[in-house]
Coordinates of N, CA and C in Angstrom, one line a residue:
M955 N 9.1 -7.1 15.9 CA 10.2 -8.0 16.3 C 11.3 -8.0 15.1
I956 N 10.8 -8.1 13.9 CA 11.7 -8.1 12.7 C 12.3 -6.8 12.6
D957 N 11.5 -5.7 12.7 CA 12.1 -4.3 12.7 C 13.2 -4.2 13.7
N958 N 13.0 -4.5 14.9 CA 14.0 -4.4 16.0 C 15.2 -5.2 15.7
Y959 N 15.1 -6.4 15.1 CA 16.2 -7.2 14.8 C 17.1 -6.5 13.7
V960 N 16.5 -6.1 12.6 CA 17.2 -5.5 11.5 C 18.0 -4.3 12.0
L961 N 17.3 -3.4 12.8 CA 17.9 -2.2 13.2 C 19.0 -2.5 14.2
S962 N 18.8 -3.4 15.1 CA 19.8 -3.8 16.1 C 21.0 -4.3 15.5
E963 N 20.9 -5.1 14.4 CA 22.0 -5.7 13.7 C 22.8 -4.6 13.0
L964 N 22.2 -3.5 12.7 CA 22.9 -2.4 12.1 C 23.4 -1.4 13.1
G965 N 23.2 -1.7 14.4 CA 23.6 -0.8 15.5 C 22.8 0.4 15.7
I966 N 21.5 0.3 15.3 CA 20.7 1.5 15.5 C 19.8 1.3 16.7
E967 N 19.9 2.3 17.6 CA 19.1 2.3 18.8 C 17.8 3.0 18.4
K968 N 16.7 2.4 18.6 CA 15.4 2.8 18.1 C 14.5 3.2 19.3
K969 N 13.8 4.3 19.2 CA 12.8 4.7 20.1 C 11.5 4.9 19.3
E970 N 10.4 5.0 20.0 CA 9.1 5.1 19.3 C 9.0 6.4 18.6
Y971 N 8.4 6.4 17.4 CA 8.0 7.7 16.7 C 6.8 8.3 17.4
Q972 N 6.7 9.6 17.3 CA 5.6 10.3 17.9 C 4.6 10.5 16.7
K973 N 3.3 10.5 17.0 CA 2.3 10.8 16.0 C 1.4 11.8 16.5
K974 N 1.1 12.8 15.7 CA 0.2 13.9 16.1 C -0.6 14.4 15.0
K975 N -1.9 14.4 15.3 CA -2.9 14.9 14.3 C -2.8 14.2 12.9
G976 N -2.5 12.9 13.0 CA -2.5 12.1 11.8 C -1.2 12.2 11.0
A977 N -0.2 13.0 11.4 CA 1.0 13.2 10.7 C 2.2 12.7 11.6
F978 N 3.2 12.3 10.9 CA 4.4 11.8 11.7 C 5.3 13.0 12.1
V979 N 5.7 13.1 13.3 CA 6.6 14.1 13.9 C 7.9 13.4 14.1
I980 N 8.9 13.8 13.3 CA 10.2 13.1 13.3 C 11.3 14.1 13.5
R981 N 12.1 14.0 14.5 CA 13.2 14.9 14.8 C 14.5 14.3 14.7
F982 N 15.5 15.0 14.2 CA 16.8 14.4 14.0 C 18.0 15.4 14.0
K983 N 17.9 16.4 14.8 CA 18.9 17.5 14.7 C 20.3 17.0 14.7
D984 N 20.6 16.0 15.5 CA 22.0 15.5 15.6 C 22.4 14.6 14.5
L985 N 21.6 14.4 13.5 CA 22.0 13.6 12.3 C 22.1 14.4 11.0
E986 N 22.1 15.7 11.1 CA 22.2 16.6 9.9 C 23.5 16.3 9.2
E987 N 24.5 15.9 9.9 CA 25.8 15.6 9.2 C 25.7 14.5 8.2
W988 N 24.6 13.7 8.3 CA 24.4 12.6 7.3 C 24.0 13.1 6.0
G989 N 23.6 14.4 5.9 CA 23.1 14.9 4.7 C 21.7 14.5 4.3
I990 N 20.9 14.1 5.3 CA 19.6 13.7 5.0 C 18.7 14.9 5.1
A991 N 17.6 15.0 4.3 CA 16.8 16.2 4.3 C 16.1 16.4 5.7
K992 N 15.7 17.6 5.9 CA 15.2 18.0 7.2 C 14.0 17.2 7.6
A993 N 13.9 17.1 8.9 CA 12.7 16.4 9.6 C 12.4 15.0 9.1
Q994 N 13.5 14.3 8.8 CA 13.3 12.9 8.4 C 13.5 11.8 9.4
M995 N 14.3 12.1 10.4 CA 14.7 11.0 11.3 C 14.6 11.4 12.7
N996 N 14.2 10.5 13.6 CA 14.1 10.7 15.0 C 15.5 11.0 15.6
K997 N 15.7 12.0 16.4 CA 17.0 12.3 16.9 C 17.6 11.3 17.8
N998 N 16.7 10.4 18.3 CA 17.2 9.3 19.2 C 17.7 8.1 18.5
L999 N 17.7 8.2 17.1 CA 18.3 7.1 16.4 C 19.7 7.4 16.1
S1000 N 20.6 6.4 16.3 CA 22.0 6.7 16.0 C 22.7 5.3 15.8
F1001 N 23.8 5.4 14.9 CA 24.5 4.2 14.6 C 25.6 4.0 15.7
V1002 N 25.8 2.8 16.2 CA 26.8 2.6 17.2 C 27.9 1.7 16.6
K1003 N 27.7 1.3 15.4 CA 28.7 0.5 14.7 C 29.2 1.3 13.5
N1004 N 30.4 1.0 13.0 CA 31.0 1.7 12.0 C 30.5 1.2 10.6
I1005 N 29.3 1.5 10.3 CA 28.7 1.1 9.0 C 28.5 2.3 8.1
P1006 N 29.0 2.3 6.9 CA 28.9 3.4 6.0 C 27.5 3.7 5.6
L1007 N 27.2 4.9 5.4 CA 25.9 5.3 4.9 C 26.1 5.7 3.4
V1008 N 25.2 5.2 2.6 CA 25.3 5.5 1.1 C 23.9 5.9 0.6
K1009 N 23.9 6.6 -0.5 CA 22.6 7.0 -1.1 C 22.0 5.7 -1.8
M1010 N 20.7 5.7 -1.9 CA 20.1 4.7 -2.7 C 20.6 4.6 -4.2
S1011 N 20.9 5.8 -4.7 CA 21.4 5.9 -6.1 C 22.8 5.3 -6.2
D1012 N 23.5 5.1 -5.1 CA 24.9 4.5 -5.1 C 24.8 3.0 -5.2
V1013 N 23.7 2.4 -4.8 CA 23.6 0.9 -4.8 C 22.4 0.4 -5.7
C1014 N 21.7 1.3 -6.3 CA 20.6 0.9 -7.2 C 20.7 1.8 -8.5
A1015 N 20.3 1.1 -9.6 CA 20.3 1.8 -10.9 C 19.0 1.8 -11.5
D1016 N 18.9 2.5 -12.6 CA 17.7 2.5 -13.5 C 16.4 2.9 -12.8
F1017 N 16.4 4.0 -12.1 CA 15.2 4.5 -11.4 C 14.3 5.0 -12.5
K1018 N 13.0 4.6 -12.4 CA 12.1 5.0 -13.5 C 10.7 4.9 -13.1
N1019 N 9.8 5.8 -13.6 CA 8.4 5.7 -13.4 C 7.8 4.8 -14.4
G1020 N 6.7 4.2 -14.1 CA 6.0 3.2 -14.9 C 5.3 3.8 -16.1
V1021 N 4.6 3.0 -16.8 CA 3.9 3.3 -18.0 C 2.4 3.7 -17.7
N1022 N 2.0 4.8 -18.3 CA 0.6 5.2 -18.1 C -0.3 4.6 -19.2
F1023 N -1.5 4.3 -18.9 CA -2.5 3.8 -19.9 C -3.9 4.0 -19.4
S1024 N -4.9 3.8 -20.3 CA -6.3 4.1 -19.9 C -6.9 2.8 -19.5
S1025 N -8.1 2.9 -18.8 CA -8.8 1.8 -18.3 C -9.3 0.9 -19.5
G1026 N -9.4 1.5 -20.7 CA -9.8 0.7 -21.8 C -8.8 -0.3 -22.3
Q1027 N -7.5 -0.1 -21.9 CA -6.5 -1.0 -22.3 C -6.3 -2.2 -21.4
V1028 N -7.0 -2.1 -20.3 CA -6.9 -3.2 -19.3 C -7.8 -4.3 -19.5
G1029 N -7.2 -5.5 -19.3 CA -8.1 -6.8 -19.4 C -7.3 -7.9 -20.2
Q1030 N -6.6 -7.5 -21.2 CA -5.8 -8.5 -22.0 C -4.4 -7.9 -22.2
G1031 N -3.5 -8.8 -22.6 CA -2.2 -8.4 -23.0 C -1.1 -8.8 -22.0
T1032 N -0.2 -7.8 -21.7 CA 0.9 -8.1 -20.8 C 0.6 -7.9 -19.3
R1033 N 1.1 -8.7 -18.5 CA 0.9 -8.6 -17.1 C 1.5 -7.3 -16.6
F1034 N 0.9 -6.6 -15.6 CA 1.4 -5.4 -15.1 C 1.2 -5.3 -13.6
V1035 N 2.1 -4.7 -12.9 CA 2.1 -4.5 -11.4 C 1.3 -3.2 -11.2
N1036 N 0.3 -3.3 -10.4 CA -0.5 -2.1 -10.1 C -0.2 -1.7 -8.6
I1037 N -0.8 -0.6 -8.1 CA -0.5 -0.2 -6.7 C -0.9 -1.3 -5.7
K1038 N -2.1 -1.9 -5.9 CA -2.5 -2.9 -4.9 C -1.6 -4.1 -4.9
D1039 N -0.9 -4.4 -6.0 CA 0.0 -5.6 -6.0 C 1.2 -5.3 -5.1
V1040 N 1.6 -4.1 -4.9 CA 2.8 -3.8 -4.1 C 2.6 -4.0 -2.6
Y1041 N 1.4 -3.9 -2.1 CA 1.1 -4.0 -0.7 C 1.1 -5.5 -0.3
S1042 N 2.2 -6.1 -0.5 CA 2.4 -7.6 -0.2 C 3.3 -7.7 1.0
E1043 N 3.4 -8.9 1.5 CA 4.2 -9.2 2.7 C 5.7 -9.1 2.3
K1044 N 6.0 -9.6 1.1 CA 7.4 -9.5 0.6 C 7.4 -9.3 -0.9
Y1045 N 7.2 -10.4 -1.7 CA 7.3 -10.3 -3.1 C 5.9 -10.0 -3.7
V1046 N 5.9 -9.3 -4.9 CA 4.7 -9.2 -5.7 C 4.2 -10.5 -6.1
N1047 N 3.0 -10.8 -6.0 CA 2.4 -12.1 -6.3 C 2.0 -12.1 -7.8
N1048 N 2.8 -12.7 -8.7 CA 2.6 -12.7 -10.1 C 1.3 -13.3 -10.5
K1049 N 0.8 -14.2 -9.7 CA -0.5 -14.9 -10.1 C -1.7 -14.0 -10.1
N1050 N -1.6 -12.9 -9.3 CA -2.7 -12.0 -9.2 C -2.7 -10.8 -10.1
L1051 N -1.7 -10.7 -11.0 CA -1.5 -9.5 -11.8 C -2.6 -9.4 -12.8
G1052 N -3.0 -8.1 -13.1 CA -3.9 -7.8 -14.2 C -3.1 -7.8 -15.5
R1053 N -3.8 -7.5 -16.6 CA -3.2 -7.4 -17.9 C -3.5 -6.1 -18.6
V1054 N -2.6 -5.6 -19.5 CA -2.9 -4.4 -20.2 C -2.3 -4.5 -21.6
Q1055 N -3.0 -3.9 -22.6 CA -2.5 -3.9 -23.9 C -1.6 -2.8 -24.2
L1056 N -0.3 -3.1 -24.5 CA 0.7 -2.1 -24.8 C 1.4 -2.4 -26.1
S1057 N 2.1 -1.4 -26.6 CA 3.0 -1.6 -27.8 C 4.2 -2.4 -27.4
E1058 N 4.9 -3.0 -28.4 CA 6.1 -3.7 -28.1 C 7.2 -2.7 -27.5
K1059 N 7.2 -1.5 -27.9 CA 8.1 -0.5 -27.4 C 7.8 -0.2 -25.9
E1060 N 6.6 -0.1 -25.6 CA 6.2 0.2 -24.2 C 6.5 -1.0 -23.3
I1061 N 6.3 -2.2 -23.8 CA 6.7 -3.4 -23.0 C 8.2 -3.4 -22.8
K1062 N 9.0 -3.2 -23.8 CA 10.4 -3.2 -23.7 C 10.9 -2.1 -22.7
N1063 N 10.4 -0.9 -22.8 CA 10.8 0.2 -22.0 C 10.4 0.1 -20.5
N1064 N 9.4 -0.7 -20.2 CA 8.8 -0.8 -18.9 C 8.8 -2.2 -18.3
Q1065 N 9.6 -3.1 -18.9 CA 9.7 -4.5 -18.4 C 10.5 -4.5 -17.1
L1066 N 10.0 -5.2 -16.1 CA 10.7 -5.4 -14.9 C 11.7 -6.5 -14.9
K1067 N 12.8 -6.4 -14.2 CA 13.8 -7.5 -14.1 C 13.7 -8.1 -12.8
N1068 N 14.3 -9.3 -12.7 CA 14.3 -10.1 -11.4 C 15.0 -9.3 -10.4
N1069 N 14.4 -9.2 -9.2 CA 15.0 -8.5 -8.0 C 14.9 -7.0 -8.1
D1070 N 14.1 -6.5 -9.1 CA 13.8 -5.0 -9.1 C 12.9 -4.7 -7.9
I1071 N 13.1 -3.5 -7.3 CA 12.2 -3.1 -6.2 C 11.3 -2.0 -6.8
V1072 N 10.0 -2.1 -6.5 CA 9.0 -1.1 -6.9 C 8.5 -0.4 -5.7
F1073 N 8.2 0.9 -5.8 CA 7.7 1.7 -4.8 C 6.4 2.3 -5.3
V1074 N 5.5 2.5 -4.3 CA 4.2 3.3 -4.6 C 4.6 4.7 -4.8
R1075 N 4.4 5.3 -5.9 CA 4.8 6.7 -6.2 C 3.6 7.6 -5.8
S1076 N 2.4 7.2 -6.0 CA 1.2 8.0 -5.7 C 0.2 7.2 -4.9
S1077 N -0.2 7.8 -3.8 CA -1.1 7.0 -2.9 C -2.2 7.9 -2.4
V1078 N -3.5 7.4 -2.4 CA -4.6 8.2 -1.8 C -4.4 8.3 -0.3
K1079 N -3.9 7.2 0.3 CA -3.6 7.1 1.7 C -2.2 7.6 2.0
Y1080 N -2.0 8.5 2.9 CA -0.7 9.1 3.3 C 0.3 8.0 3.6
E1081 N -0.2 7.1 4.5 CA 0.7 6.0 5.0 C 1.1 5.0 3.9
G1082 N 0.4 5.0 2.7 CA 0.7 4.0 1.7 C 1.8 4.4 0.7
V1083 N 2.2 5.7 0.7 CA 3.2 6.2 -0.2 C 4.6 5.6 0.0
A1084 N 5.3 5.3 -1.1 CA 6.6 4.8 -1.1 C 6.7 3.4 -0.5
F1085 N 5.6 2.7 -0.4 CA 5.7 1.3 0.1 C 6.4 0.4 -0.9
P1086 N 7.4 -0.4 -0.5 CA 8.2 -1.1 -1.4 C 7.8 -2.6 -1.5
S1087 N 8.1 -3.2 -2.6 CA 8.0 -4.7 -2.8 C 9.0 -5.1 -3.8
L1088 N 9.3 -6.4 -3.8 CA 10.3 -7.0 -4.6 C 9.7 -7.8 -5.7
I1089 N 10.3 -7.8 -6.9 CA 9.8 -8.5 -8.1 C 10.6 -9.8 -8.3
K1090 N 9.9 -10.9 -8.5 CA 10.5 -12.1 -8.9 C 9.9 -12.5 -10.2
T1091 N 10.7 -12.4 -11.3 CA 10.2 -12.6 -12.6 C 10.1 -14.1 -12.9
D1092 N 9.4 -14.4 -14.0 CA 9.3 -15.8 -14.5 C 9.5 -15.7 -16.0
N1093 N 8.8 -16.6 -16.8 CA 9.0 -16.7 -18.2 C 8.2 -15.7 -19.0
E1094 N 7.3 -15.0 -18.4 CA 6.4 -14.0 -19.1 C 6.8 -12.6 -18.6
P1095 N 6.8 -11.6 -19.6 CA 7.1 -10.3 -19.2 C 6.1 -9.7 -18.2
I1096 N 6.7 -8.8 -17.4 CA 5.9 -8.0 -16.4 C 6.3 -6.5 -16.5
V1097 N 5.3 -5.6 -16.7 CA 5.6 -4.2 -16.7 C 5.0 -3.6 -15.4
F1098 N 5.1 -2.3 -15.3 CA 4.6 -1.6 -14.1 C 3.9 -0.3 -14.4
C1099 N 2.9 0.0 -13.7 CA 2.0 1.2 -14.0 C 2.7 2.5 -13.6
G1100 N 2.1 3.6 -14.1 CA 2.7 4.9 -13.9 C 2.6 5.4 -12.5
C1101 N 1.9 4.8 -11.6 CA 1.8 5.2 -10.2 C 2.9 4.6 -9.4
L1102 N 3.8 3.9 -10.0 CA 4.9 3.2 -9.3 C 6.3 3.8 -9.8
I1103 N 7.3 3.6 -9.0 CA 8.7 3.8 -9.3 C 9.4 2.5 -9.1
K1104 N 10.3 2.2 -10.0 CA 11.2 1.0 -9.8 C 12.6 1.4 -9.9
C1105 N 13.4 0.5 -9.2 CA 14.9 0.6 -9.3 C 15.5 -0.8 -9.3
S1106 N 16.7 -0.9 -9.8 CA 17.4 -2.2 -9.8 C 18.6 -2.2 -8.9
P1107 N 18.5 -2.9 -7.8 CA 19.6 -3.1 -6.9 C 20.8 -3.7 -7.6
L1108 N 22.0 -3.1 -7.3 CA 23.2 -3.7 -7.9 C 23.7 -4.8 -7.0
S1109 N 23.6 -6.0 -7.5 CA 23.8 -7.2 -6.7 C 25.2 -7.4 -6.2
N1110 N 26.2 -6.7 -6.8 CA 27.5 -6.8 -6.3 C 27.8 -5.9 -5.1
L1111 N 26.8 -5.0 -4.8 CA 26.9 -4.1 -3.7 C 25.9 -4.3 -2.6
I1112 N 24.7 -4.7 -3.0 CA 23.6 -4.8 -2.0 C 22.7 -6.0 -2.3
S1113 N 22.2 -6.6 -1.2 CA 21.3 -7.7 -1.3 C 19.9 -7.1 -1.5
P1114 N 19.2 -7.5 -2.5 CA 17.8 -7.0 -2.7 C 16.9 -7.3 -1.5
D1115 N 17.0 -8.5 -0.9 CA 16.2 -8.9 0.2 C 16.5 -8.0 1.5
Y1116 N 17.8 -7.8 1.7 CA 18.2 -6.9 2.8 C 17.7 -5.5 2.6
L1117 N 17.8 -5.0 1.4 CA 17.3 -3.7 1.1 C 15.8 -3.6 1.3
L1118 N 15.0 -4.6 0.9 CA 13.6 -4.6 1.1 C 13.2 -4.6 2.5
Y1119 N 13.9 -5.5 3.3 CA 13.5 -5.6 4.7 C 13.9 -4.3 5.4
L1120 N 15.0 -3.6 5.0 CA 15.3 -2.4 5.6 C 14.3 -1.3 5.3
L1121 N 13.9 -1.2 4.1 CA 12.9 -0.2 3.6 C 11.5 -0.4 4.3
K1122 N 11.3 -1.6 4.7 CA 10.0 -1.9 5.3 C 10.0 -1.8 6.8
T1123 N 11.1 -1.5 7.4 CA 11.1 -1.2 8.9 C 10.4 0.1 9.1
S1124 N 9.8 0.2 10.3 CA 9.0 1.4 10.6 C 9.8 2.6 10.5
M1125 N 11.1 2.5 10.8 CA 12.0 3.7 10.7 C 12.0 4.2 9.3
Y1126 N 12.3 3.3 8.4 CA 12.4 3.8 7.0 C 11.1 4.0 6.3
R1127 N 10.0 3.4 6.8 CA 8.7 3.8 6.3 C 8.4 5.2 6.7
N1128 N 8.7 5.6 7.9 CA 8.5 7.0 8.3 C 9.4 7.9 7.6
L1129 N 10.6 7.5 7.3 CA 11.5 8.4 6.6 C 11.0 8.7 5.2
L1130 N 10.5 7.7 4.5 CA 10.0 7.8 3.1 C 8.7 8.6 3.1
I1131 N 7.8 8.3 4.1 CA 6.6 9.1 4.2 C 6.9 10.5 4.4
G1132 N 7.9 10.8 5.2 CA 8.3 12.2 5.5 C 8.8 12.9 4.3
L1133 N 9.3 12.2 3.3 CA 9.8 12.8 2.1 C 8.8 13.1 1.0
S1134 N 7.6 12.6 1.3 CA 6.5 12.7 0.3 C 5.9 14.1 0.4
V1135 N 5.1 14.4 -0.7 CA 4.4 15.6 -0.8 C 2.9 15.3 -0.8
K1136 N 2.1 15.9 0.1 CA 0.7 15.6 0.2 C -0.1 16.7 -0.4
T1137 N -0.9 16.4 -1.4 CA -1.9 17.3 -2.0 C -3.3 16.6 -1.9
L1138 N -4.0 16.4 -3.0 CA -5.2 15.6 -3.0 C -4.8 14.1 -2.8
I1139 N -3.6 13.8 -3.4 CA -3.0 12.5 -3.2 C -1.6 12.7 -2.7
T1140 N -1.0 11.7 -2.1 CA 0.4 11.8 -1.6 C 1.4 11.2 -2.6
N1141 N 2.4 12.0 -3.0 CA 3.4 11.6 -4.0 C 4.8 11.6 -3.4
I1142 N 5.6 10.8 -4.0 CA 7.1 10.8 -3.8 C 7.8 10.8 -5.1
S1143 N 8.9 11.5 -5.2 CA 9.6 11.5 -6.5 C 10.8 10.6 -6.5
Q1144 N 11.3 10.3 -7.7 CA 12.5 9.5 -7.8 C 13.7 10.1 -7.1
D1145 N 13.8 11.4 -7.2 CA 15.0 12.1 -6.6 C 15.0 11.9 -5.1
K1146 N 13.8 11.9 -4.4 CA 13.8 11.7 -3.0 C 14.2 10.3 -2.6
I1147 N 13.8 9.3 -3.4 CA 14.2 8.0 -3.1 C 15.7 7.8 -3.4
K1148 N 16.2 8.4 -4.5 CA 17.6 8.3 -4.9 C 18.5 8.8 -3.8
D1149 N 18.1 9.9 -3.2 CA 18.9 10.6 -2.2 C 18.8 10.0 -0.8
L1150 N 17.9 9.1 -0.6 CA 17.7 8.5 0.7 C 19.0 7.7 1.1
K1151 N 19.4 8.0 2.4 CA 20.7 7.3 2.8 C 20.3 6.1 3.6
I1152 N 21.1 5.0 3.3 CA 20.9 3.7 4.0 C 22.2 3.2 4.5
P1153 N 22.2 2.4 5.6 CA 23.4 1.7 6.0 C 23.8 0.6 5.1
L1154 N 25.1 0.5 4.8 CA 25.5 -0.5 3.9 C 26.6 -1.4 4.6
P1155 N 26.3 -2.4 5.3 CA 27.2 -3.3 5.9 C 27.8 -4.2 4.8
P1156 N 28.9 -5.0 5.0 CA 29.4 -5.9 4.0 C 28.3 -6.8 3.5
L1157 N 28.4 -7.2 2.2 CA 27.4 -8.0 1.5 C 27.1 -9.3 2.3
K1158 N 28.1 -9.9 2.9 CA 27.9 -11.1 3.7 C 27.0 -10.8 4.8
I1159 N 27.1 -9.7 5.5 CA 26.3 -9.4 6.7 C 24.9 -9.1 6.2
Q1160 N 24.8 -8.4 5.1 CA 23.4 -8.1 4.5 C 22.7 -9.4 4.3
K1161 N 23.3 -10.4 3.7 CA 22.7 -11.6 3.4 C 22.3 -12.4 4.6
E1162 N 23.2 -12.3 5.7 CA 22.9 -13.0 6.9 C 21.6 -12.3 7.6
I1163 N 21.6 -11.0 7.5 CA 20.4 -10.3 8.1 C 19.1 -10.8 7.4
A1164 N 19.2 -10.8 6.0 CA 18.0 -11.2 5.2 C 17.6 -12.6 5.5
E1165 N 18.6 -13.5 5.6 CA 18.3 -14.9 5.9 C 17.7 -15.1 7.3
N1166 N 18.2 -14.3 8.3 CA 17.6 -14.4 9.6 C 16.2 -13.9 9.7
V1167 N 16.0 -12.8 9.0 CA 14.6 -12.2 9.0 C 13.7 -13.2 8.3
E1168 N 14.1 -13.8 7.2 CA 13.2 -14.7 6.5 C 12.9 -15.9 7.4
A1169 N 13.9 -16.4 8.2 CA 13.6 -17.5 9.1 C 12.6 -17.1 10.2
M1170 N 12.7 -15.8 10.6 CA 11.7 -15.3 11.6 C 10.3 -15.3 11.0
R1171 N 10.3 -14.8 9.8 CA 9.0 -14.7 9.1 C 8.4 -16.1 8.9
R1172 N 9.2 -17.1 8.6 CA 8.7 -18.5 8.5 C 8.1 -19.0 9.9
D1173 N 8.9 -18.7 10.9 CA 8.5 -19.1 12.3 C 7.1 -18.4 12.6
I1174 N 7.0 -17.1 12.3 CA 5.8 -16.4 12.6 C 4.6 -17.0 11.8
C1175 N 4.9 -17.3 10.6 CA 3.8 -17.9 9.7 C 3.4 -19.3 10.3
H1176 N 4.4 -20.1 10.7 CA 4.1 -21.4 11.3 C 3.3 -21.3 12.6
T1177 N 3.7 -20.3 13.4 CA 3.0 -20.1 14.7 C 1.6 -19.6 14.4
R1178 N 1.4 -18.8 13.4 CA 0.1 -18.3 13.1 C -0.8 -19.4 12.7
I1179 N -0.3 -20.3 11.8 CA -1.1 -21.5 11.4 C -1.5 -22.4 12.5
Q1180 N -0.5 -22.6 13.4 CA -0.8 -23.4 14.6 C -1.9 -22.8 15.5
A1181 N -1.8 -21.5 15.7 CA -2.8 -20.8 16.5 C -4.2 -20.8 15.9
E1182 N -4.2 -20.7 14.6 CA -5.5 -20.8 13.9 C -6.1 -22.2 14.0
S1183 N -5.3 -23.2 13.9 CA -5.7 -24.6 14.0 C -6.3 -24.8 15.5
I1184 N -5.5 -24.3 16.5 CA -6.0 -24.5 17.9 C -7.3 -23.8 18.1
L1185 N -7.4 -22.6 17.5 CA -8.7 -21.8 17.7 C -9.8 -22.6 17.0
E1186 N -9.6 -23.1 15.8 CA -10.6 -23.8 15.1 C -11.1 -25.1 15.9
N1187 N -10.1 -25.8 16.5 CA -10.5 -27.0 17.3 C -11.2 -26.6 18.5
A1188 N -10.9 -25.4 19.1 CA -11.6 -25.0 20.3 C -13.0 -24.6 20.0
K1189 N -13.2 -24.0 18.8 CA -14.6 -23.7 18.4 C -15.4 -25.0 18.2
K1190 N -14.8 -26.0 17.6 CA -15.5 -27.3 17.4 C -15.9 -27.9 18.8
I1191 N -15.0 -27.8 19.8 CA -15.3 -28.4 21.1 C -16.5 -27.6 21.7
V1192 N -16.5 -26.3 21.6 CA -17.6 -25.5 22.1 C -18.9 -25.8 21.4
E1193 N -18.8 -26.0 20.1 CA -20.0 -26.3 19.4 C -20.6 -27.7 19.8
K1194 N -19.7 -28.6 20.1 CA -20.2 -29.9 20.5 C -20.9 -29.9 21.9
V1195 N -20.3 -29.0 22.7 CA -20.9 -28.9 24.1 C -22.3 -28.2 24.0
I1196 N -22.4 -27.1 23.2 CA -23.6 -26.4 23.1 C -24.7 -27.1 22.3
L1197 N -24.2 -27.7 21.2 CA -25.2 -28.3 20.3 C -25.5 -29.8 20.6

């Protein structure tokens, strides 16, 4: 539902992706003029509104891989974002972060800023590569590990929340997965993410889309809680009858 809303607001007509032998089959012959790499987008996707396409590198800065360290350094020190922390519903949960011992220089060079977006650079699971999440910083430094890529959205051009929701749509998940390289593990490079083209409506529209999606997420969460409560009450009624 959220996917369809975001795409429809951008004027994108979406049809289902095909899946074959565990790999995504994506065709887009009529979109080659967009300058997107081969076999990235379903040919049935098209823009019906006059929204410019820009590269990620046009609206985000400071693309960078994270810091590498050994398991012996983990346990104390500075909080760090690991692969598992990225697979969140929206923001990285700072309360669950591990800690790693790093030098002051390493901390400075790899410290995340508020509203940075992190991507999974290397994933054992094919479908997990390039998964994005958003960073919300607090008073304590946070760094990120070498299996991740980060970038900083330029707030005068793009809403970080809009960008995150867009990158999490099934369409863009498939695009990013299609850009990855699969060996023993699946990897994606900074350059592939930098060259990814995205629709850039006016900033006001971006923020409206993000706000509406967030409202839908809250409604879904509320409905889920209500459903769980009803189910729990039903179980209690059954238990009373049986017992």
